Coordinates of C-alpha atoms in Angstrom, one line a residue:
Chain B
M1 CA 38.9 6.0 -17.1
E2 CA 36.0 3.7 -18.2
L3 CA 33.8 5.3 -20.5
T4 CA 31.0 3.1 -19.9
N5 CA 30.5 3.9 -16.3
L6 CA 30.6 7.6 -16.7
T7 CA 27.6 9.5 -15.5
V8 CA 25.5 11.9 -17.5
R9 CA 27.2 14.7 -16.0
E10 CA 30.8 13.3 -16.3
A11 CA 30.1 12.6 -19.9
H12 CA 28.9 15.9 -20.8
E13 CA 31.9 17.7 -18.9
L14 CA 34.4 15.6 -21.0
L15 CA 32.2 15.8 -24.2
K16 CA 32.1 19.7 -23.9
I17 CA 35.9 20.0 -23.4
K18 CA 36.3 17.7 -26.2
K19 CA 38.3 15.0 -24.2
I20 CA 36.1 12.4 -25.6
S21 CA 33.8 12.4 -28.7
S22 CA 30.3 11.1 -28.7
V23 CA 31.3 8.6 -31.4
E24 CA 34.0 7.2 -29.1
L25 CA 31.6 7.0 -26.1
T26 CA 28.9 5.4 -28.1
Q27 CA 31.1 2.8 -29.8
A28 CA 32.6 2.0 -26.4
T29 CA 29.1 1.4 -25.1
L30 CA 28.0 -0.7 -28.1
N31 CA 31.0 -2.8 -27.5
R32 CA 30.0 -3.0 -23.9
I33 CA 26.5 -4.1 -25.0
R34 CA 28.1 -6.8 -27.6
D35 CA 30.5 -8.1 -24.8
T36 CA 28.1 -8.3 -21.9
D37 CA 24.4 -8.5 -22.8
S38 CA 24.5 -12.0 -23.7
K39 CA 24.7 -12.4 -20.0
I40 CA 22.4 -9.9 -18.8
K41 CA 19.7 -9.8 -21.8
S42 CA 18.8 -6.3 -21.3
Y43 CA 18.2 -5.3 -24.7
I44 CA 15.5 -6.4 -27.2
T45 CA 16.8 -4.2 -30.0
V46 CA 20.2 -2.5 -30.3
T47 CA 20.3 0.2 -32.8
D48 CA 24.0 0.3 -33.5
E49 CA 24.0 2.3 -37.0
L50 CA 21.2 4.8 -35.6
A51 CA 23.3 5.4 -32.6
L52 CA 26.6 6.1 -34.6
Q53 CA 24.7 8.3 -36.8
Q54 CA 23.2 10.4 -33.8
A55 CA 26.6 10.4 -32.2
R56 CA 28.2 11.9 -35.3
R57 CA 25.5 14.6 -35.5
A58 CA 26.1 15.5 -31.8
D59 CA 29.7 15.7 -32.4
E60 CA 29.0 18.1 -35.0
R61 CA 26.9 20.1 -32.6
L62 CA 29.6 19.8 -30.0
A63 CA 32.2 20.9 -32.6
K64 CA 30.1 24.3 -33.5
G65 CA 29.6 24.9 -29.8
E66 CA 25.9 25.6 -30.7
N67 CA 22.6 24.3 -28.9
I68 CA 24.7 22.0 -26.7
T69 CA 22.5 20.3 -24.0
P70 CA 23.6 18.2 -20.8
L71 CA 22.3 15.2 -22.9
T72 CA 24.0 16.0 -26.3
G73 CA 26.1 13.1 -27.2
V74 CA 25.1 11.1 -24.4
P75 CA 24.0 7.4 -25.0
Y76 CA 20.8 6.0 -23.6
S77 CA 18.4 3.3 -24.0
L78 CA 14.5 3.5 -24.1
K79 CA 12.0 0.9 -22.7
D80 CA 10.4 -0.8 -25.5
S81 CA 7.0 0.7 -24.7
L82 CA 7.9 4.1 -26.1
S83 CA 7.1 4.5 -29.6
T84 CA 10.3 5.0 -32.1
R85 CA 9.7 6.0 -35.8
S86 CA 11.3 3.3 -38.1
V87 CA 12.6 1.4 -34.9
R88 CA 10.7 -1.8 -33.9
T89 CA 8.7 -1.2 -30.8
T90 CA 7.5 -4.6 -29.4
C91 CA 6.4 -3.7 -25.8
A92 CA 8.0 -7.3 -25.2
S93 CA 4.8 -9.0 -26.6
K94 CA 4.6 -11.3 -29.6
I95 CA 1.5 -9.2 -30.8
L96 CA 3.9 -6.3 -31.4
E97 CA 6.9 -8.4 -32.4
D98 CA 7.2 -6.8 -36.0
Y99 CA 5.6 -3.5 -35.2
V100 CA 7.4 -0.5 -36.7
P101 CA 5.8 2.7 -35.3
Q102 CA 5.3 5.6 -37.7
Y103 CA 5.8 8.1 -35.2
N104 CA 7.8 9.0 -32.0
A105 CA 6.7 9.3 -28.5
T106 CA 7.1 12.9 -27.5
V107 CA 9.7 11.9 -25.0
V108 CA 11.7 10.6 -27.9
D109 CA 11.3 13.8 -30.0
K110 CA 12.6 15.6 -27.1
L111 CA 15.5 13.5 -26.4
N112 CA 16.5 13.7 -30.2
D113 CA 16.1 17.5 -29.9
A114 CA 18.4 17.4 -26.8
G115 CA 20.8 15.5 -28.9
A116 CA 21.0 12.3 -26.9
V117 CA 22.2 9.1 -28.6
L118 CA 19.8 6.2 -28.6
L119 CA 21.3 2.7 -28.1
G120 CA 18.3 0.8 -28.4
K121 CA 15.2 -0.6 -26.7
T122 CA 15.1 -2.5 -23.6
N123 CA 13.3 -5.6 -22.2
M124 CA 10.3 -5.6 -20.1
D125 CA 7.5 -7.5 -18.8
E126 CA 4.8 -7.7 -21.6
F127 CA 2.8 -4.4 -21.7
G128 CA 4.4 -3.7 -18.5
M129 CA 2.6 -6.4 -16.7
G130 CA 4.9 -7.9 -14.2
S131 CA 7.4 -7.3 -11.5
S132 CA 10.4 -9.3 -12.6
C133 CA 10.8 -8.9 -16.3
E134 CA 10.0 -12.8 -16.7
N135 CA 6.6 -11.9 -18.5
S136 CA 8.6 -10.8 -21.5
A137 CA 7.7 -12.7 -24.5
F138 CA 11.2 -13.2 -25.6
F139 CA 13.6 -13.7 -22.8
N140 CA 14.4 -13.1 -19.2
T141 CA 16.7 -10.1 -18.1
H142 CA 19.2 -11.3 -15.4
N143 CA 20.3 -9.2 -12.3
P144 CA 23.7 -8.0 -13.0
W145 CA 24.5 -8.3 -9.1
N146 CA 23.4 -12.0 -9.4
L147 CA 22.5 -13.4 -12.6
N148 CA 20.4 -16.1 -11.0
H149 CA 18.0 -13.5 -9.7
V150 CA 15.4 -11.2 -11.4
A151 CA 16.2 -7.6 -12.5
G152 CA 12.9 -6.6 -11.2
G153 CA 9.9 -5.2 -13.4
S154 CA 8.6 -4.1 -15.5
S155 CA 11.4 -1.9 -16.8
G156 CA 13.9 -4.7 -15.8
G157 CA 16.1 -4.0 -19.1
A158 CA 16.4 -0.5 -18.3
A159 CA 17.5 -0.9 -14.7
A160 CA 19.9 -3.7 -15.8
A161 CA 21.4 -1.7 -18.6
V162 CA 22.3 1.3 -16.5
A163 CA 23.5 -1.0 -13.7
A164 CA 25.7 -2.9 -16.4
G165 CA 27.3 0.0 -18.1
M166 CA 25.1 -0.2 -21.1
G167 CA 24.3 3.1 -21.5
A168 CA 24.5 6.5 -19.2
F169 CA 20.9 6.6 -18.6
S170 CA 17.6 4.9 -19.7
I171 CA 13.9 5.9 -20.0
G172 CA 11.6 3.7 -18.3
E173 CA 7.8 3.7 -17.5
D174 CA 6.2 3.3 -14.1
T175 CA 2.6 2.3 -13.6
G176 CA 2.8 0.7 -10.3
G177 CA 6.5 0.7 -9.4
S178 CA 7.9 -0.3 -12.7
V179 CA 10.9 2.3 -12.7
R180 CA 11.4 2.1 -8.8
M181 CA 11.3 -1.6 -8.2
P182 CA 13.9 -2.6 -11.1
A183 CA 16.0 0.5 -10.2
A184 CA 16.2 -0.7 -6.4
F185 CA 16.9 -4.5 -7.3
C186 CA 19.7 -3.5 -9.7
G187 CA 21.3 -0.7 -7.6
V188 CA 20.6 2.3 -9.7
T189 CA 18.5 5.5 -9.0
G190 CA 15.2 5.9 -10.6
L191 CA 12.2 8.3 -10.7
K192 CA 8.5 8.1 -11.1
P193 CA 7.6 11.7 -11.9
T194 CA 4.3 13.3 -10.8
Y195 CA 1.3 12.0 -13.0
G196 CA 1.1 14.2 -15.9
R197 CA 4.6 15.9 -15.6
V198 CA 5.9 13.9 -18.7
S199 CA 3.9 13.3 -21.8
R200 CA 2.5 10.0 -22.4
Y201 CA 2.0 10.5 -26.1
G202 CA 3.3 7.8 -28.1
V203 CA 3.9 5.5 -24.9
I204 CA 1.9 2.0 -25.4
S205 CA -0.6 2.3 -22.8
L206 CA -1.1 0.0 -19.7
A207 CA -3.4 2.0 -17.4
S208 CA -3.7 5.6 -18.5
S209 CA -4.5 7.2 -15.2
F210 CA -1.4 5.8 -13.5
D211 CA 1.1 5.4 -16.3
C212 CA 4.3 7.7 -16.0
V213 CA 7.4 8.0 -18.1
G214 CA 10.6 8.5 -15.9
P215 CA 14.6 8.3 -16.1
L216 CA 16.8 5.7 -14.4
A217 CA 20.4 6.6 -14.1
R218 CA 23.5 6.4 -11.9
N219 CA 22.7 9.1 -9.5
A220 CA 19.8 11.6 -8.6
Y221 CA 21.7 14.5 -10.3
D222 CA 21.4 12.6 -13.6
C223 CA 18.0 11.8 -13.0
A224 CA 17.2 15.6 -12.6
L225 CA 19.0 16.4 -15.8
V226 CA 17.1 13.9 -17.8
L227 CA 14.0 15.1 -16.1
E228 CA 14.5 18.6 -17.2
A229 CA 14.8 17.2 -20.9
I230 CA 11.7 15.2 -21.0
A231 CA 9.2 17.0 -18.7
G232 CA 6.7 19.7 -19.7
H233 CA 3.3 20.3 -21.4
D234 CA 2.5 18.5 -24.6
S235 CA -0.5 19.4 -26.7
H236 CA -0.6 15.6 -27.5
D237 CA -1.4 14.7 -24.0
S238 CA -4.0 16.8 -22.2
T239 CA -3.2 15.2 -18.8
T240 CA 0.3 17.1 -18.8
Y241 CA 0.8 20.0 -16.6
Q242 CA 1.1 23.7 -18.0
E243 CA 3.6 24.4 -15.2
K244 CA 7.1 25.5 -16.3
V245 CA 9.8 22.8 -15.8
P246 CA 12.2 23.9 -13.0
Q247 CA 15.9 23.8 -13.5
Y248 CA 16.1 20.8 -11.1
A249 CA 19.9 20.2 -11.4
A250 CA 21.1 23.7 -11.0
N251 CA 19.4 23.9 -7.4
L252 CA 20.7 20.8 -5.8
N253 CA 23.4 21.8 -3.6
K254 CA 21.1 23.2 -0.9
S255 CA 21.3 21.9 2.6
I256 CA 18.6 19.5 3.9
E257 CA 18.8 21.1 7.4
K258 CA 15.4 21.2 9.0
M259 CA 14.0 19.1 6.3
R260 CA 10.9 17.2 7.7
I261 CA 11.0 13.7 6.6
G262 CA 8.1 11.3 7.7
I263 CA 8.6 7.7 8.0
P264 CA 5.2 5.9 7.2
K265 CA 5.0 3.1 9.9
E266 CA 2.8 1.1 7.7
Y267 CA 5.7 0.4 5.3
F268 CA 8.0 -1.1 7.9
V269 CA 6.2 -4.3 8.7
A270 CA 6.7 -7.7 9.8
G271 CA 8.3 -10.1 7.2
M272 CA 10.5 -7.2 5.8
D273 CA 13.8 -8.6 5.0
A274 CA 16.2 -7.9 7.8
G275 CA 19.0 -6.6 5.4
V276 CA 16.6 -4.3 3.9
E277 CA 15.5 -2.9 7.3
S278 CA 18.9 -2.4 8.6
A279 CA 19.9 -0.6 5.2
L280 CA 17.0 1.6 5.7
Q281 CA 17.7 2.6 9.4
E282 CA 21.1 3.4 8.4
A283 CA 20.0 5.5 5.8
I284 CA 17.6 7.6 8.0
R285 CA 20.4 7.9 10.6
Q286 CA 22.7 9.3 7.7
L287 CA 20.0 11.8 6.8
E288 CA 19.4 12.8 10.4
K289 CA 23.1 13.6 10.6
L290 CA 22.6 15.7 7.6
G291 CA 20.1 18.0 9.6
A292 CA 16.9 16.3 8.5
E293 CA 14.1 16.1 11.2
I294 CA 12.9 12.5 11.2
R295 CA 9.3 11.9 12.4
E296 CA 7.0 8.8 12.2
V297 CA 3.7 9.4 10.4
S298 CA 0.7 7.3 9.4
L299 CA -0.8 6.4 6.0
P300 CA -3.6 4.3 7.4
H301 CA -5.0 2.9 3.9
T302 CA -1.7 1.7 2.8
Q303 CA -2.5 -2.2 3.1
Y304 CA -5.5 -1.5 0.5
G305 CA -3.1 0.2 -1.9
L306 CA -2.4 -3.2 -3.4
P307 CA -6.1 -4.3 -4.2
V308 CA -6.9 -0.7 -5.3
Y309 CA -3.9 -0.4 -7.8
Y310 CA -4.6 -3.8 -9.3
L311 CA -8.2 -3.7 -9.6
L312 CA -8.1 -0.3 -11.4
Q313 CA -5.0 -1.3 -13.4
V314 CA -6.5 -4.4 -14.8
A315 CA -9.8 -2.4 -15.7
E316 CA -7.8 0.3 -17.6
A317 CA -5.5 -2.2 -19.1
S318 CA -8.5 -4.4 -20.2
S319 CA -9.8 -1.3 -22.2
N320 CA -6.6 -0.1 -23.5
L321 CA -5.5 -3.5 -24.9
A322 CA -8.8 -3.8 -26.8
R323 CA -7.0 -2.3 -29.8
F324 CA -5.0 -5.2 -30.5
D325 CA -7.5 -6.9 -32.7
G326 CA -5.4 -7.9 -35.7
M327 CA -7.0 -5.6 -38.0
R328 CA -5.1 -2.2 -38.0
F329 CA -1.6 -3.0 -36.8
G330 CA 0.5 -5.8 -34.9
M331 CA -0.1 -9.4 -35.5
S332 CA -3.0 -10.8 -37.4
V333 CA -3.8 -14.4 -37.3
S334 CA -6.5 -15.4 -39.8
K335 CA -6.2 -19.0 -40.5
N336 CA -9.4 -20.4 -41.8
A337 CA -11.1 -17.4 -40.5
Q338 CA -14.7 -17.0 -41.6
D339 CA -15.2 -13.5 -40.1
S340 CA -13.7 -10.7 -37.9
L341 CA -14.4 -12.6 -34.6
D342 CA -12.3 -15.5 -35.6
I343 CA -9.4 -13.2 -36.2
Y344 CA -9.9 -11.4 -32.9
L345 CA -9.9 -14.8 -31.0
Q346 CA -7.0 -16.2 -32.7
T347 CA -4.9 -13.1 -32.9
R348 CA -5.4 -12.5 -29.2
R349 CA -4.9 -16.1 -28.2
D350 CA -1.7 -16.4 -30.0
G351 CA -0.3 -12.9 -29.4
F352 CA -0.8 -12.3 -25.7
G353 CA 1.0 -14.0 -23.0
D354 CA -0.6 -15.5 -19.7
E355 CA -0.3 -12.6 -17.6
V356 CA -1.7 -10.3 -20.3
K357 CA -4.6 -12.6 -20.7
R358 CA -5.3 -13.0 -17.0
R359 CA -5.3 -9.3 -16.5
I360 CA -7.5 -8.2 -19.7
M361 CA -9.9 -11.0 -18.2
L362 CA -9.8 -9.8 -14.7
G363 CA -10.4 -6.1 -15.8
A364 CA -13.5 -7.1 -17.8
Y365 CA -14.7 -8.8 -14.8
A366 CA -14.1 -6.1 -12.3
L367 CA -16.0 -3.8 -14.9
S368 CA -18.9 -6.2 -15.7
A369 CA -22.6 -5.6 -14.8
G370 CA -23.0 -6.9 -11.2
Y371 CA -19.3 -6.5 -10.1
Y372 CA -18.7 -3.0 -11.0
D373 CA -19.8 -1.5 -7.8
A374 CA -18.4 -4.0 -5.8
Y375 CA -14.9 -3.8 -7.3
Y376 CA -14.3 -1.0 -9.8
L377 CA -16.5 1.7 -8.1
K378 CA -15.1 0.6 -4.3
A379 CA -11.7 1.0 -5.5
Q380 CA -12.2 4.2 -7.0
K381 CA -13.6 5.4 -3.7
T382 CA -10.7 3.8 -1.6
R383 CA -8.4 5.5 -4.1
T384 CA -9.6 8.9 -2.7
L385 CA -8.7 7.8 0.8
L386 CA -5.3 6.8 -0.4
R387 CA -4.7 10.3 -1.8
R388 CA -6.1 11.8 1.5
D389 CA -3.5 9.7 3.5
F390 CA -0.8 11.4 1.5
E391 CA -2.3 14.8 1.7
T392 CA -2.6 14.5 5.5
A393 CA 1.0 13.2 5.9
F394 CA 2.5 16.0 3.8
A395 CA 0.6 18.6 6.1
S396 CA 3.6 17.9 8.6
C397 CA 6.3 16.6 6.3
D398 CA 8.2 17.6 3.3
I399 CA 9.1 14.3 2.1
L400 CA 8.3 10.6 2.9
L401 CA 10.8 7.8 3.3
A402 CA 10.0 4.1 2.8
P403 CA 11.6 0.7 1.4
T404 CA 11.4 0.6 -2.3
S405 CA 10.7 -3.1 -1.7
P406 CA 10.4 -5.1 1.3
M407 CA 13.1 -7.7 0.0
P408 CA 16.1 -7.6 -2.4
A409 CA 15.7 -9.2 -5.9
F410 CA 14.3 -12.6 -5.8
K411 CA 15.4 -15.6 -7.7
L412 CA 14.3 -16.2 -11.3
G413 CA 11.4 -18.6 -11.2
E414 CA 10.5 -18.0 -7.6
K415 CA 7.3 -16.4 -8.1
I416 CA 6.4 -16.8 -11.7
N417 CA 3.8 -19.5 -11.3
D418 CA 1.8 -17.7 -8.5
P419 CA 0.6 -14.4 -10.0
L420 CA -0.8 -13.0 -6.6
A421 CA 2.6 -13.6 -4.9
M422 CA 4.2 -11.5 -7.7
Y423 CA 1.5 -8.9 -7.3
L424 CA 2.2 -8.7 -3.6
S425 CA 6.0 -7.9 -4.2
D426 CA 4.7 -4.5 -5.5
V427 CA 3.6 -3.5 -2.1
C428 CA 5.7 -0.6 -1.3
T429 CA 5.4 1.0 -4.6
V430 CA 1.7 0.8 -5.7
S431 CA 0.1 3.5 -3.7
T432 CA 1.8 6.3 -5.2
N433 CA 0.5 5.8 -8.5
P434 CA -3.4 6.0 -7.6
A435 CA -2.3 9.2 -5.6
G436 CA -0.3 10.8 -8.5
V437 CA 2.6 11.8 -6.4
P438 CA 6.3 11.5 -7.5
A439 CA 8.7 9.0 -5.9
L440 CA 12.3 8.4 -6.5
T441 CA 14.5 5.4 -5.5
V442 CA 18.1 5.5 -4.4
P443 CA 20.6 2.8 -3.6
C444 CA 21.1 2.6 0.2
G445 CA 23.0 -0.5 0.9
F446 CA 23.0 -4.3 0.2
S447 CA 21.3 -7.6 1.6
N448 CA 22.8 -10.9 0.7
N449 CA 25.1 -8.8 -1.8
L450 CA 22.0 -7.6 -3.7
P451 CA 21.3 -3.9 -3.8
V452 CA 18.7 -2.0 -1.4
G453 CA 16.5 0.6 -2.6
M454 CA 15.1 3.7 -0.4
Q455 CA 12.2 5.5 -1.6
L456 CA 11.4 9.0 -1.4
I457 CA 8.0 10.0 -2.0
G458 CA 7.2 13.8 -2.5
K459 CA 4.4 16.2 -3.0
H460 CA 2.5 16.7 -6.3
L461 CA 5.0 18.5 -8.7
D462 CA 7.8 18.6 -6.1
E463 CA 10.4 16.6 -7.7
Q464 CA 13.0 19.1 -6.6
T465 CA 12.9 18.1 -2.9
L466 CA 13.1 14.6 -4.0
F467 CA 16.3 15.4 -6.0
Q468 CA 17.6 17.5 -3.3
V469 CA 17.5 15.0 -0.5
A470 CA 18.8 12.0 -2.7
H471 CA 21.6 14.4 -4.0
A472 CA 22.8 15.3 -0.4
Y473 CA 22.5 11.8 0.6
Q474 CA 24.7 10.6 -2.3
Q475 CA 27.2 13.3 -1.6
E476 CA 27.7 11.3 1.8
T477 CA 27.6 7.8 0.5
D478 CA 28.9 5.6 -2.3
W479 CA 26.1 2.9 -2.6
H480 CA 25.1 4.5 -6.0
E481 CA 28.8 4.3 -7.1
R482 CA 29.2 0.6 -6.5
L483 CA 29.6 -1.7 -9.6
P484 CA 28.5 -5.4 -10.3
S485 CA 31.5 -7.7 -11.2
L486 CA 30.6 -8.8 -14.7
Chain Q
M1 CA -14.9 -17.5 -0.6
S2 CA -15.7 -15.9 -3.9
T3 CA -14.9 -18.2 -6.8
I4 CA -14.9 -17.8 -10.6
D5 CA -15.9 -21.0 -12.1
T6 CA -14.9 -22.3 -15.6
K7 CA -18.1 -21.3 -17.0
T8 CA -17.5 -17.5 -16.0
V9 CA -14.0 -17.5 -17.2
K10 CA -15.3 -18.8 -20.7
H11 CA -17.8 -16.1 -20.8
I12 CA -15.4 -13.3 -20.1
A13 CA -13.0 -14.7 -22.4
N14 CA -15.7 -14.5 -25.1
L15 CA -16.5 -10.7 -23.8
V16 CA -12.9 -9.6 -24.5
R17 CA -12.5 -11.7 -27.7
L18 CA -9.8 -14.0 -26.3
G19 CA -9.5 -17.6 -27.6
I20 CA -8.6 -19.9 -24.6
S21 CA -8.3 -23.6 -24.3
D22 CA -10.1 -25.9 -21.7
E23 CA -6.8 -26.4 -19.7
E24 CA -6.2 -22.5 -19.5
T25 CA -9.8 -22.0 -18.5
Q26 CA -9.3 -24.5 -15.5
T27 CA -6.0 -22.7 -14.5
F28 CA -7.5 -19.3 -14.9
S29 CA -10.4 -20.0 -12.7
G30 CA -8.3 -21.1 -9.8
Q31 CA -5.9 -18.2 -10.0
F32 CA -8.7 -15.7 -10.7
S33 CA -10.4 -17.1 -7.5
S34 CA -7.3 -16.4 -5.3
I35 CA -6.8 -13.1 -6.7
I36 CA -10.4 -11.8 -6.2
E37 CA -10.5 -13.0 -2.8
H38 CA -7.5 -11.0 -2.0
F39 CA -9.3 -8.0 -3.6
T40 CA -12.2 -8.4 -1.4
M41 CA -10.3 -7.0 1.5
L42 CA -11.8 -3.7 0.3
N43 CA -14.8 -4.6 1.9
E44 CA -13.6 -3.6 5.2
V45 CA -13.0 -0.2 4.2
N46 CA -15.8 2.3 4.9
T47 CA -16.4 4.4 1.8
D48 CA -19.8 5.9 2.8
D49 CA -19.7 9.5 1.6
I50 CA -16.5 9.0 -0.2
P51 CA -16.3 10.3 -3.7
S52 CA -15.0 8.3 -6.5
A53 CA -11.4 9.4 -7.5
S54 CA -12.0 11.1 -10.8
D55 CA -8.6 12.7 -11.8
F56 CA -5.6 13.8 -10.2
T57 CA -4.1 15.9 -12.8
N58 CA -4.7 19.6 -13.5
A59 CA -8.0 18.2 -15.1
E60 CA -9.6 21.0 -17.2
N61 CA -10.9 20.9 -20.5
V62 CA -8.2 21.6 -23.2
L63 CA -9.6 23.4 -26.2
R64 CA -7.8 24.5 -29.2
E65 CA -8.8 26.3 -32.4
D66 CA -10.0 23.8 -35.1
V67 CA -7.4 24.3 -37.7
V68 CA -6.1 21.9 -40.4
Q69 CA -2.7 20.7 -39.7
P70 CA -0.4 18.6 -41.7
S71 CA -1.1 14.7 -40.6
M72 CA 0.2 11.3 -41.5
S73 CA -0.3 10.2 -45.2
R74 CA -2.8 7.8 -46.0
E75 CA 0.0 5.6 -47.4
E76 CA 2.0 5.9 -44.3
F77 CA -0.9 5.3 -41.9
L78 CA -1.8 2.0 -43.6
K79 CA 1.9 0.6 -43.4
N80 CA 1.0 -1.4 -40.6
A81 CA -2.4 -2.7 -41.4
P82 CA -2.4 -6.5 -42.1
L83 CA -4.8 -5.9 -45.1
S84 CA -5.8 -2.8 -47.0
E85 CA -7.4 -2.0 -50.3
R86 CA -7.8 1.3 -52.2
G87 CA -6.7 3.3 -49.1
Y88 CA -8.7 1.5 -46.6
V89 CA -8.1 -1.0 -43.9
K90 CA -9.8 -4.2 -45.2
V91 CA -11.5 -6.6 -42.8
L92 CA -13.5 -9.9 -43.0
T93 CA -17.2 -9.9 -42.4
V94 CA -18.4 -8.1 -39.5
L95 CA -22.2 -8.7 -39.7
G96 CA -23.6 -11.9 -40.8
E97 CA -26.0 -12.1 -43.9
G98 CA -28.9 -12.5 -41.8

C-alpha cells in the first residue's frame, strides 16, 4: 500500500480503524514532497512542523473517537492565494514575498476545525493571472506527466501536487478556469463550485464577482467530501448562500438512468486536438451506456465568453490590486522617495510581474472615461446573454458536457510571450464564471500521453448532480486512477 | 484597428500608479492593441434592451445588529505595515506644501 496515493476516502477508512496514523501518513507525504518536488516545483512553502503538529492533534482526536470528520488527519495543500495565519502567503508575487497574514481565510478555519493537516502552500500564476503557472514570480511548475509541459494555471501547483502524490487533496481557486484547467492538464478531478457556495473571506482577490474556491482531488467522491467541509454561509462574505450544504458524498450511488446530458455544439469546434475529441466522444458513449440521454444543445454566445470574461476580470483586478500600495502591508520600495507617489510607482514597478501590470492597465483602460460604455458596459450586457444561454440550455438538460480544454497541456515556454494566445487557451472554461454556474472536470483519457479532462457544467447550486454523474463514470472507468511515473 | 499608442500607455500607467520603462511602454502598446482588437468582437453582439448583469448570487442586503465584537489588536494590525508610529501607519507627504 502506497500511502501517498491514497484517496481521501481510503485514508479516512484506514485512519478510523487505526490501521495507519495521521503522523505516519503525513510524514510519508512530507517525504514524498522532499524526494519529488524538486522535479515538479508545486510547493512555494512546505509547513513540515505545523503539519506534524496538526497530525498529532488529529491522532488524539481519532484515538478518542470524538469529533471525527472524513478529513480528520488527512494531509492537503492550499493554493498560495488563501490567507493563513502565521504562514507566509505570497500569491506567487514578489509584492507579497514576505507577507505573513494575521488571520485565516474562512476555508482554512473550516479545514482546521475538520482536523485536516496542512502540508503547505502551492504555486500559481501571480495573483491567479495566467493559464500555465509560468507567471509565478518564483518558478514554473512542471506537469507530472511530462516535465517539459505546463501544469496549467493558475492553480498549477495544486493540480500537480495531487497528481504526484503530494497531498490527498488540494484547495484551489477558480476565476476563469484556474481549478479546472490545471486539474485537466494533470489528470485529477477538480471543482469550481457555484459562485457564493464557498466563502471568499481571506482569499486574495482577483475578480470578486468571479472568484470561487474549490477542491482538487483524485476523484469526484473526494471532491464531494471536501466541498461539504468548506461550503456554507459566512457572515464575513455577504455573497455566500444561506442554503444548507447538502450531504453530497452520501448521495452519490444513484443511477444516472434518464439523466439528460446536453452537448453544447459550440464547444466542439474546428482546431480541437484530435486526441481530446476522441476521448470526449468515448466518454459520451460511456455515459450513454450508463443510461444517460445525450442531446445536442446550443449556447449561442459562447464565442463571446472570452472577451466578456477578460474585460470584466481585468477591470475588477485593476481595482482589487490598487490595495498594493507599499503603505500598509507587502513590499515597500521607498528609495529616495520624496512623497507617497514615488513609493506607489516604485513598489508597484518592482513588485508586480508583467502579466499583472498588463491586466491592471487594461482594466483601467476598459473602465476609463470614453471607453467604459464600449468595453465594460458592453461586456456586462453580454454577460447577461451568456447567463441566459445557460438558463435556456438547462430548461431541457440536467447537466452539460464539454471539453475542459481544447488541447492537452502545452509545452513550457510555448505561449508565454504571446499574452493573447495564453488567454485563448481558457476558451472552454471562462463562460461559466460570468454565469456563476458550477463545473467539474474529470479525467477521461489521454492525448499524446497527456491527460484529457471532461467538463460537466451544472445548474446553480446543483453540485450534487455533477458529483453523481462523475462518480457513476468513475465507477466504470479508471482514468482517474492512472499515475504518472516519476 | 484600434491601437493603443505609447502616450496612452504612459497615461494609464500613471493613473494606476505603475512605474514603467520606455521599453515596457513599447511592448505593452503592441500587446494591448492586439488584445483590445480581439475584445472589439463584442461589437457584433446586439445588446439593445439587454440589462447589465449585476449580481448572480442571492443578492440581498445583509444586515446585522451593530454590536461591538472583539477584533484584531492595534499592535497585531500594524505588524505588516512598512512604517508605523504611535499606533498609526506612517506615510510620506501626500499633499504638497502649496
